[in-house]
Coordinates of C-alpha atoms and ligand atoms in Angstrom, one line a residue:
X267 CA 0.0 -0.1 -0.2
X268 CA 2.9 2.3 0.6
X269 CA 5.0 2.8 -2.7
X270 CA 8.6 3.5 -1.6
X271 CA 10.2 3.3 -5.2
X272 CA 9.1 6.5 -6.8
X273 CA 10.2 10.0 -6.3
X274 CA 8.1 12.4 -4.3
X275 CA 8.0 16.0 -3.7
X276 CA 6.3 18.6 -1.6
X277 CA 6.7 22.1 0.1
X278 CA 8.3 21.3 3.5
X279 CA 7.7 24.7 5.0
X280 CA 4.5 26.0 6.4
X281 CA 2.1 27.7 3.9
X282 CA 1.9 31.7 3.7
X283 CA 4.8 34.0 3.2
X284 CA 8.4 34.0 4.6
X285 CA 12.0 34.7 4.1
X286 CA 12.7 31.3 2.6
X287 CA 10.6 28.2 1.7
X288 CA 12.0 24.8 1.0
X289 CA 10.7 22.2 -1.5
X290 CA 12.0 18.6 -0.8
X291 CA 12.4 15.9 -3.4
X292 CA 13.0 12.4 -2.2
X293 CA 13.5 9.2 -3.9
X294 CA 15.7 7.3 -6.5
X295 CA 15.0 10.2 -9.0
X296 CA 15.5 13.2 -6.7
X297 CA 18.8 14.2 -8.4
X298 CA 17.4 14.0 -11.9
X299 CA 14.2 15.9 -11.0
X300 CA 16.0 18.6 -9.5
X301 CA 18.5 19.0 -12.3
X302 CA 15.5 19.5 -14.6
X303 CA 14.5 22.3 -12.5
X304 CA 18.0 23.9 -11.8
X305 CA 19.7 26.4 -14.1
X306 CA 23.2 24.7 -12.9
X307 CA 24.5 22.2 -15.2
X308 CA 27.1 20.7 -13.0
X309 CA 25.9 18.0 -10.7
X310 CA 25.0 18.9 -7.1
X311 CA 27.9 18.1 -4.6
X312 CA 26.8 15.9 -1.6
X313 CA 25.7 18.0 1.4
X314 CA 26.8 21.3 -0.1
X315 CA 24.6 24.3 -0.2
X316 CA 24.7 25.2 -3.7
X317 CA 23.5 28.6 -5.3
X318 CA 21.4 28.4 -8.6
X319 CA 18.4 29.5 -10.2
X320 CA 15.0 27.9 -11.3
X321 CA 12.7 28.9 -13.9
X322 CA 9.2 27.3 -14.0
X323 CA 7.0 29.1 -16.6
X324 CA 6.8 32.7 -15.7
X325 CA 8.4 32.2 -12.4
X326 CA 12.0 32.5 -11.9
X327 CA 14.1 32.7 -8.5
X328 CA 17.4 32.4 -7.2
X329 CA 17.8 29.3 -4.9
X330 CA 20.1 27.2 -2.7
X331 CA 20.0 23.6 -3.4
X332 CA 21.3 20.8 -1.1
X333 CA 21.7 17.1 -2.1
X334 CA 21.6 14.6 0.6
X335 CA 22.9 11.2 -0.7
X336 CA 21.2 7.9 0.6
X337 CA 21.3 6.5 3.0
X338 CA 22.4 9.3 5.2
X339 CA 19.4 11.5 4.4
X340 CA 16.3 12.4 6.4
X341 CA 14.2 9.6 4.5
X342 CA 17.1 7.3 3.8
X343 CA 16.5 8.0 0.0
X344 CA 18.5 10.6 -2.1
X345 CA 17.0 13.8 -1.1
X346 CA 17.3 17.3 -2.6
X347 CA 16.1 20.4 -0.7
X348 CA 15.6 23.5 -2.9
X349 CA 15.4 26.7 -0.7
X350 CA 13.6 29.3 -2.6
X351 CA 12.3 32.8 -1.3
X352 CA 9.3 32.2 0.8
X353 CA 6.6 32.9 -1.7
X354 CA 3.8 30.3 -2.3
X355 CA 3.7 31.3 -6.0
X356 CA 7.2 30.4 -6.5
X357 CA 7.2 27.3 -4.2
X358 CA 4.1 26.0 -6.0
X359 CA 5.7 26.6 -9.4
X360 CA 8.7 24.6 -8.3
X361 CA 6.7 21.7 -7.1
X362 CA 4.7 21.8 -10.3
X363 CA 7.9 21.7 -12.2
X364 CA 9.1 18.7 -10.1
X365 CA 5.8 16.8 -11.1
X366 CA 6.4 17.6 -14.8
X367 CA 9.9 16.2 -14.3
X368 CA 8.5 12.9 -13.0
X369 CA 8.1 13.3 -9.3
X370 CA 4.8 12.6 -7.6
X371 CA 3.1 14.7 -4.8
X372 CA 3.9 13.6 -1.4
X373 CA 1.1 12.3 0.9
X374 CA 0.9 13.9 4.4
X375 CA 3.9 12.3 6.4
X376 CA 5.3 10.6 3.7
X377 CA 8.8 11.9 4.0
X378 CA 8.8 10.6 7.6
X379 CA 7.1 7.4 6.7
X380 CA 9.9 6.5 4.4
X381 CA 12.3 7.3 7.0
X382 CA 10.5 4.7 9.0
X383 CA 10.2 2.3 6.4
X384 CA 13.9 2.6 5.5
X385 CA 14.8 2.0 9.1
X386 CA 16.2 5.5 9.7
X387 CA 13.8 5.9 12.7
X388 CA 11.3 3.8 14.5
X389 CA 7.6 4.3 15.0
X390 CA 7.8 6.2 18.2
X391 CA 10.5 8.5 16.7
X392 CA 8.3 9.1 13.7
X393 CA 5.3 10.0 16.1
X394 CA 7.7 12.2 18.0
X395 CA 8.4 14.2 14.9
X396 CA 4.7 15.0 14.5
X397 CA 4.6 15.8 18.2
X398 CA 7.5 18.1 17.9
X399 CA 6.0 20.1 15.0
X400 CA 2.8 20.4 16.8
X401 CA 4.2 21.4 20.2
X402 CA 2.6 24.4 21.6
X403 CA 4.7 24.7 25.0
X404 CA 8.4 24.3 25.5
X405 CA 7.8 21.3 27.7
X406 CA 5.8 19.5 24.8
X407 CA 8.7 20.3 22.5
X408 CA 11.2 18.8 25.1
X409 CA 9.0 15.7 25.6
X410 CA 8.9 15.1 21.7
X411 CA 12.6 15.7 21.4
X412 CA 13.4 13.1 24.1
X413 CA 11.2 10.5 22.3
X414 CA 12.8 11.6 19.0
X415 CA 16.1 10.8 20.6
X416 CA 15.0 7.2 21.3
X417 CA 14.5 7.3 25.2
X418 CA 11.1 5.4 24.7
X419 CA 12.8 2.8 22.4
X420 CA 15.7 2.4 24.9
X421 CA 13.3 1.8 27.8
X422 CA 11.0 -0.7 25.8
X423 CA 14.3 -2.3 24.4
X424 CA 15.3 -3.3 27.9
X425 CA 11.9 -4.6 28.9
X426 CA 11.8 -6.6 25.6
X427 CA 15.3 -8.1 26.2
X428 CA 14.2 -9.4 29.6
X429 CA 11.2 -10.8 28.0
X430 CA 13.2 -12.4 25.3
X431 CA 15.4 -13.9 27.9
X432 CA 12.7 -15.5 29.8
X433 CA 10.9 -16.8 26.6
X434 CA 14.1 -18.4 25.5
X435 CA 14.5 -20.3 29.0
X436 CA 10.9 -21.5 28.9
X437 CA 11.1 -22.6 25.4
X438 CA 14.1 -24.5 26.2
X439 CA 12.1 -26.3 28.9
X440 CA 9.5 -27.1 26.5
X441 CA 11.8 -28.4 23.7
X442 CA 13.6 -30.7 26.1
X443 CA 11.0 -32.1 28.2
X444 CA 12.5 -35.5 28.6
X445 CA 15.5 -34.3 30.5
X446 CA 13.2 -33.9 33.4
X447 CA 14.6 -30.6 34.0
X448 CA 13.1 -27.3 34.3
X449 CA 15.4 -24.6 33.0
X450 CA 13.2 -22.2 34.8
X451 CA 12.0 -22.9 38.3
X452 CA 8.3 -21.4 38.9
X453 CA 9.7 -19.3 41.6
X454 CA 12.2 -17.7 39.5
X455 CA 9.8 -17.4 36.6
X456 CA 7.3 -15.6 38.7
X457 CA 10.2 -13.2 39.9
X458 CA 11.3 -12.7 36.3
X459 CA 7.6 -11.7 35.4
X460 CA 7.2 -9.4 38.2
X461 CA 10.4 -7.6 37.6
X462 CA 9.4 -7.1 34.0
X463 CA 5.9 -5.9 35.0
X464 CA 7.3 -3.5 37.3
X465 CA 9.2 -1.9 34.7
X466 CA 6.2 -1.7 32.6
X467 CA 4.3 -0.2 35.5
X468 CA 7.1 2.5 36.0
X469 CA 6.7 3.4 32.3
X470 CA 2.8 3.7 32.7
X471 CA 3.0 5.8 35.8
X472 CA 4.5 8.6 33.7
X473 CA 1.6 8.1 31.2
X474 CA -1.1 10.4 33.0
X475 CA 1.5 13.2 33.4
X476 CA 2.6 12.5 29.8
X477 CA -1.1 13.0 28.5
X478 CA -1.0 16.4 30.6
X479 CA 2.2 17.5 28.6
X480 CA 1.1 16.2 25.2
X481 CA -2.9 17.3 25.4
X482 CA -2.7 19.8 27.9
X483 CA -5.5 20.4 30.6
X484 CA -9.0 22.0 30.7
X485 CA -9.6 24.4 33.6
X486 CA -13.2 25.6 34.0
X487 CA -13.8 28.9 35.9
X488 CA -17.1 28.5 37.7
X489 CA -19.0 30.2 40.4
X490 CA -22.0 32.6 41.3
X491 CA -22.9 35.5 39.3
X492 CA -20.8 38.6 39.5
X493 CA -18.1 36.7 41.4
X494 CA -15.3 38.0 39.0
X495 CA -14.9 34.9 36.8
X496 CA -14.6 36.8 33.5
X497 CA -12.2 39.2 35.2
X498 CA -10.1 36.2 36.3
X499 CA -10.4 34.6 33.1
X500 CA -9.0 37.9 31.3
X501 CA -6.2 38.1 33.8
X502 CA -5.1 34.7 33.0
X503 CA -5.3 35.1 29.3
X504 CA -3.6 38.3 29.5
X505 CA -6.3 40.1 27.3
X506 CA -9.7 41.7 27.7
X507 CA -11.3 38.5 26.0
X508 CA -14.4 38.3 28.0
X509 CA -17.0 41.0 28.6
X510 CA -17.0 42.2 32.4
X511 CA -19.8 44.4 33.7
X512 CA -21.1 45.2 37.2
X513 CA -24.3 43.4 36.0
X514 CA -24.8 39.9 37.3
X515 CA -25.4 37.4 34.7
X516 CA -23.2 39.0 31.9
X517 CA -21.6 35.9 30.6
X518 CA -23.8 33.6 29.0
X519 CA -21.8 31.3 26.3
X520 CA -18.7 29.5 27.1
X521 CA -15.6 31.3 26.3
X522 CA -12.3 29.3 25.8
X523 CA -8.7 30.3 25.1
X524 CA -5.6 28.1 25.3
X525 CA -2.9 29.7 27.4
X526 CA 0.6 28.5 28.7
X527 CA 0.6 28.3 32.5
X528 CA 4.2 27.7 33.6
X529 CA 4.8 25.3 30.7
X530 CA 1.5 23.6 30.8
X531 CA -0.8 24.0 28.0
X532 CA -4.0 24.8 29.4
X533 CA -7.5 25.4 27.9
X534 CA -9.3 27.9 30.1
X535 CA -13.0 28.1 29.9
X536 CA -15.1 31.0 31.4
X537 CA -18.8 30.2 32.1
X538 CA -22.1 31.9 33.0
X539 CA -22.6 32.4 36.7
X540 CA -24.6 29.5 38.4
X541 CA -27.8 30.8 39.8
X542 CA -31.5 30.0 39.7
X543 CA -32.7 31.8 36.5
X544 CA -36.0 32.1 34.7
X545 CA -34.2 34.0 31.8
X546 CA -34.2 31.3 29.0
X547 CA -30.9 32.5 27.7
X548 CA -29.1 32.7 31.1
X549 CA -30.6 29.0 31.9
X550 CA -29.0 27.8 28.8
X551 CA -25.7 29.2 29.8
X552 CA -25.7 27.7 33.2
X553 CA -26.6 24.5 31.4
X554 CA -23.5 24.8 29.4
X555 CA -21.4 25.7 32.5
X556 CA -22.5 22.5 34.0
X557 CA -21.5 20.5 31.1
X558 CA -18.2 22.2 30.8
X559 CA -17.7 21.2 34.6
X560 CA -18.4 17.6 33.5
X561 CA -15.3 17.4 31.3
X562 CA -12.8 19.7 33.3
X563 CA -9.4 18.5 34.6
X564 CA -9.8 21.3 37.2
X565 CA -12.3 23.7 38.4
X566 CA -11.6 27.2 39.8
X567 CA -14.7 27.9 42.1
X568 CA -14.6 31.5 42.2
X569 CA -16.5 33.6 45.0
X570 CA -16.6 37.3 45.7
X571 CA -14.4 37.8 48.5
X572 CA -15.7 41.2 49.2
X573 CA -19.3 40.2 49.7
X574 CA -21.1 37.8 52.1
X575 CA -20.7 34.1 51.4
X576 CA -23.6 31.6 51.7
X577 CA -21.7 28.6 53.1
X578 CA -24.1 26.1 51.7
X579 CA -23.4 27.4 48.4
X580 CA -19.9 26.0 48.2
X581 CA -21.1 22.7 49.5
X582 CA -23.8 22.9 46.9
X583 CA -21.1 23.4 44.2
X584 CA -18.6 20.8 45.5
X585 CA -18.0 18.0 43.1
X586 CA -15.8 15.0 42.5
X587 CA -13.4 16.9 40.3
X588 CA -10.3 18.5 41.5
X589 CA -11.3 22.1 42.6
X590 CA -9.5 25.1 43.7
X591 CA -11.6 27.7 45.6
X592 CA -10.8 31.3 44.7
X593 CA -11.8 34.3 47.0
X594 CA -11.8 37.2 44.3
X595 CA -11.5 40.9 44.6
X596 CA -8.8 40.8 47.1
X597 CA -8.1 44.4 46.8
X598 CA -11.5 45.0 48.5
X599 CA -12.1 44.5 52.1
X600 CA -12.8 40.8 52.7
X601 CA -16.3 39.7 53.9
X602 CA -15.2 36.1 54.7
X603 CA -12.3 33.8 55.3
X604 CA -11.6 30.0 54.4
X605 CA -8.3 28.5 55.0
X606 CA -8.4 26.7 51.6
X607 CA -9.3 29.9 49.5
X608 CA -6.9 31.4 47.4
X609 CA -7.0 35.2 47.6
X610 CA -6.8 36.9 44.1
X611 CA -7.4 40.2 42.8
X612 CA -8.0 40.3 39.0
X613 CA -7.6 44.2 39.3
X614 CA -4.2 44.5 40.9
X615 CA -2.8 41.0 40.1
X616 CA -2.4 40.3 43.8
X617 CA -2.4 36.5 44.3
X618 CA -2.1 35.6 40.4
X619 CA 1.4 34.0 40.6
X620 CA 0.3 31.9 43.6
X621 CA -3.0 31.0 41.7
X622 CA -1.1 29.8 38.7
X623 CA 1.4 27.9 40.8
X624 CA -1.7 26.2 42.6
X625 CA -3.2 25.3 39.2
X626 CA 0.0 23.9 38.0
X627 CA 0.3 21.9 41.3
X628 CA -3.2 20.6 41.3
X629 CA -2.7 19.3 37.6
X630 CA 0.7 18.2 37.5
X631 CA 1.9 17.7 40.9
X632 CA 5.4 18.7 41.9
X633 CA 7.6 18.6 38.9
X634 CA 6.6 18.6 35.2
X635 CA 10.0 19.4 34.3
X636 CA 11.3 15.8 34.6
X637 CA 10.2 14.5 31.2
X638 CA 7.8 11.6 31.1
X639 CA 8.5 8.7 28.9
X640 CA 5.0 8.0 27.8
X641 CA 3.1 11.0 26.2
X642 CA 1.1 9.0 23.6
X643 CA -2.1 7.1 24.0
X644 CA -1.3 4.6 21.6
X645 CA 1.8 3.7 23.6
X646 CA -0.1 3.8 26.9
X647 CA -2.8 1.5 25.4
X648 CA -0.2 -1.2 24.2
X649 CA 1.8 -1.0 27.4
X650 CA -1.4 -1.5 29.6
X651 CA -2.4 -4.5 27.4
X652 CA 1.2 -5.9 27.7
X653 CA 1.0 -5.4 31.5
X654 CA -2.4 -7.5 31.5
X655 CA -0.8 -10.3 29.4
X656 CA 1.9 -10.5 32.0
X657 CA -0.5 -10.7 34.8
X658 CA -1.9 -13.7 33.0
X659 CA 1.6 -15.1 32.7
X660 CA 2.1 -14.5 36.3
X661 CA -1.3 -16.2 37.3
X662 CA -0.5 -19.2 35.0
X663 CA 2.6 -19.6 36.9
X664 CA 1.3 -19.5 40.5
X665 CA -1.6 -21.8 39.6
X666 CA 0.6 -24.5 38.4
X667 CA 2.2 -24.8 41.8
X668 CA 5.2 -27.2 41.2
X669 CA 4.0 -28.4 37.8
X670 CA 4.6 -25.2 35.7
X671 CA 3.1 -25.6 32.3
X672 CA 5.4 -23.6 30.1
X673 CA 3.1 -23.4 27.1
X674 CA 0.4 -21.5 28.9
X675 CA 3.0 -19.0 30.4
X676 CA 4.7 -18.8 27.0
X677 CA 1.6 -17.8 25.2
X678 CA 1.0 -14.8 27.5
X679 CA 4.7 -13.7 27.4
X680 CA 4.7 -13.9 23.7
X681 CA 1.7 -11.8 23.5
X682 CA 3.4 -9.2 25.8
X683 CA 6.2 -9.2 23.5
X684 CA 4.0 -8.7 20.3
X685 CA 2.5 -5.8 22.0
X686 CA 5.8 -4.1 22.9
X687 CA 6.9 -4.6 19.2
X688 CA 3.9 -2.8 18.1
X689 CA 4.8 0.4 20.1
X690 CA 8.3 0.4 18.6
X691 CA 6.8 -0.4 15.0
X692 CA 8.9 -3.8 14.6
X693 CA 5.6 -5.4 14.3
X694 CA 2.7 -3.0 13.3
X695 CA -0.3 -3.5 11.1
X696 CA -0.8 -1.3 8.1
X697 CA -3.8 0.4 9.5
X698 CA -1.9 1.5 12.6
X699 CA 0.7 3.0 10.3
X700 CA -2.0 4.8 8.3
X701 CA -3.6 6.1 11.8
X702 CA 0.1 7.4 13.0
X703 CA 0.9 9.0 9.6
X704 CA -2.6 10.6 9.1
X705 CA -1.7 13.2 11.7
X706 CA 1.0 14.7 9.7
X707 CA 0.8 17.6 7.3
X708 CA 2.1 17.5 3.9
X709 CA 5.9 18.0 3.5
X710 CA 6.9 16.4 6.8
Ligands
GTP870 N1 -12.5 45.6 42.9 C1 -12.5 44.6 42.1 N2 -13.5 44.4 41.4 C2 -13.5 43.3 40.4 C3 -12.6 42.3 40.5 N3 -12.9 41.4 39.6 C4 -14.0 41.7 39.1 N4 -14.4 42.7 39.7 C5 -15.7 43.6 39.3 O1 -16.8 42.5 39.7 C6 -17.8 42.9 38.6 C7 -18.2 41.4 38.0 O2 -17.1 41.0 37.2 P1 -17.0 39.8 36.2 O3 -15.6 39.5 35.9 O4 -17.9 40.2 35.0 O5 -17.9 38.7 37.0 P2 -18.4 37.4 36.5 O6 -18.3 36.4 37.6 O7 -17.9 36.9 35.1 O8 -20.0 37.7 36.2 P3 -21.1 37.0 35.3 O9 -20.5 36.7 34.1 O10 -22.1 38.0 35.4 O11 -21.5 35.6 36.1 C8 -17.3 43.9 37.7 O12 -17.9 45.0 38.0 C9 -15.9 43.8 37.8 O13 -15.3 45.0 37.6 C10 -11.4 42.7 41.3 O14 -10.4 41.9 41.4 N5 -11.2 43.8 42.0
MG871 MG1 -18.7 36.7 33.5

C-alpha cells in the first residue's frame, strides 16, 4: 500500500509568506528531477549548499539547493532540498515543475514514513516528529525531542530483552521435556515476570503526566454570578477577551482560550454564573457551564471575597473533580475567610502568581520538568495490554504450583512481547501506520 520506489515532492515549510521556503524531493529520481529544475548544469555535490536558479514557466527565482545522498538523508533515500524565497507562488511553481519532471506529490507524513520504512527511525520517533512540529509549549517540545532521541525505544528495548530472555529459557524447557529438568523454576519465572511488570508499571506511571504534557488540561472557571470569573479569565489570558460588567449574569456562552501556564498547555473556560434563573438565555448558559464542569480536569470555583458568602453555596457546588476555591476581589475588604481559599485580585494582580502555581500543582503535581516517557495514548494502551498479558502469565505460574506448564505461560509472554513490538513498530499492522501518519501535514 505504501509505494517507496518512486520520487516524491512537497513544500516542506508552512504555507504563507516567509524569508525562505523549502521544496523537498526524495526518492531514486531526486537528483534527476532537481537537475531538470535548476539552471546549474554541474551535478550537485553531496551535502553542500549550492546557489542556482530555477525557472518554472513565468516564475524565476534564485535558490540554494542541497543534495543529501542515500542512506544518510532524512528519508534514507536520495533527497534534494531546494530553498527558494518564501513565496507560495514560487514554491508551487517549483513543485509543479518537479511533477512535470516525473515526481509525485507526497502524501501527508510521507517523508517521515519513508524514514521509518527505510529503518532510519522507529515508530515512536516518527510519532515524535509530529509531536515536535505540533508542540505548543516548550515542555511539549522537550518531551517530543526526548522521544525523537530514542528514550522510549531504549526503555522498551530493555523490557523486551528481559522478556526475550525469559521466553528463551521457557522454550528450552518445552523443547527438552525428557531431560526431566526445568530450565526455569516456577519461583524464578514468577520473579522475572514480576520484575518485567514493574518496569512496565514505571513507564505507565508517567503516562497520565505525559498525557497532560501532550494534550494539556482543561480548567473551567465557575461560580456564582458577578463573582469576578470573567475578570479572572481575562487576567489569566492576558487580554480583555471576556465582557466584564457590574451586571450579574453578564457571561452566557462558554468562552475558551488556550494559555501556557508555567509550561502547561491549558484550555481555560469562562462560564455563566450559576444561579436559579428564569431567563431562558441565562438558563442555557448555566446548562452549558455545568456540562463544561463535567469535562474539566480542574475547576476554579470563584466566589466574591468582598461580599457575604452563603456557606451552603460552596457545598452545593462541590464536585468529585479537582477544585480550587478562589476568593476574588482581594483588593477590597474581605467579607469572609476560608483556609483553603486562594485570595486573588484580577484588578491588581495580587495572588495571581500563587494561583497559577496552585493550578499547576493541582494538575501536574510537583515537577512537570522531568520529562515523562509516555506521552502518547497509543503507547499507553499497548503497554497496558502488555501489562495485562504479564499478569495472566504470572497467574499461570502461580496456579501451576510445582508443575509449571510452560506452554500457557509462553503464550501470554509472547503476547506481551508482540504488544511491545507494536509500540516500536517492529511489528505493526498497516492500519496503525495509516493512523499514525494521518496526523502529519504534507511535506513532513
Ligand atoms: N475591585 C475589584 N472588582 C472586581 C475584580 N474582579 C471583578 N471585579 C468586578 O466585579 C464585577 C463582575 O466581574 P465579572 O468578571 O464580570 O464577574 P463574572 O463572575 O464573570 O460575572 P457573570 O459573568 O455575570 O457571572 C465587575 O464590575 C468587575 O469590575 C477585582 O479583582 N477587584
Ligand atoms: Mg462573566
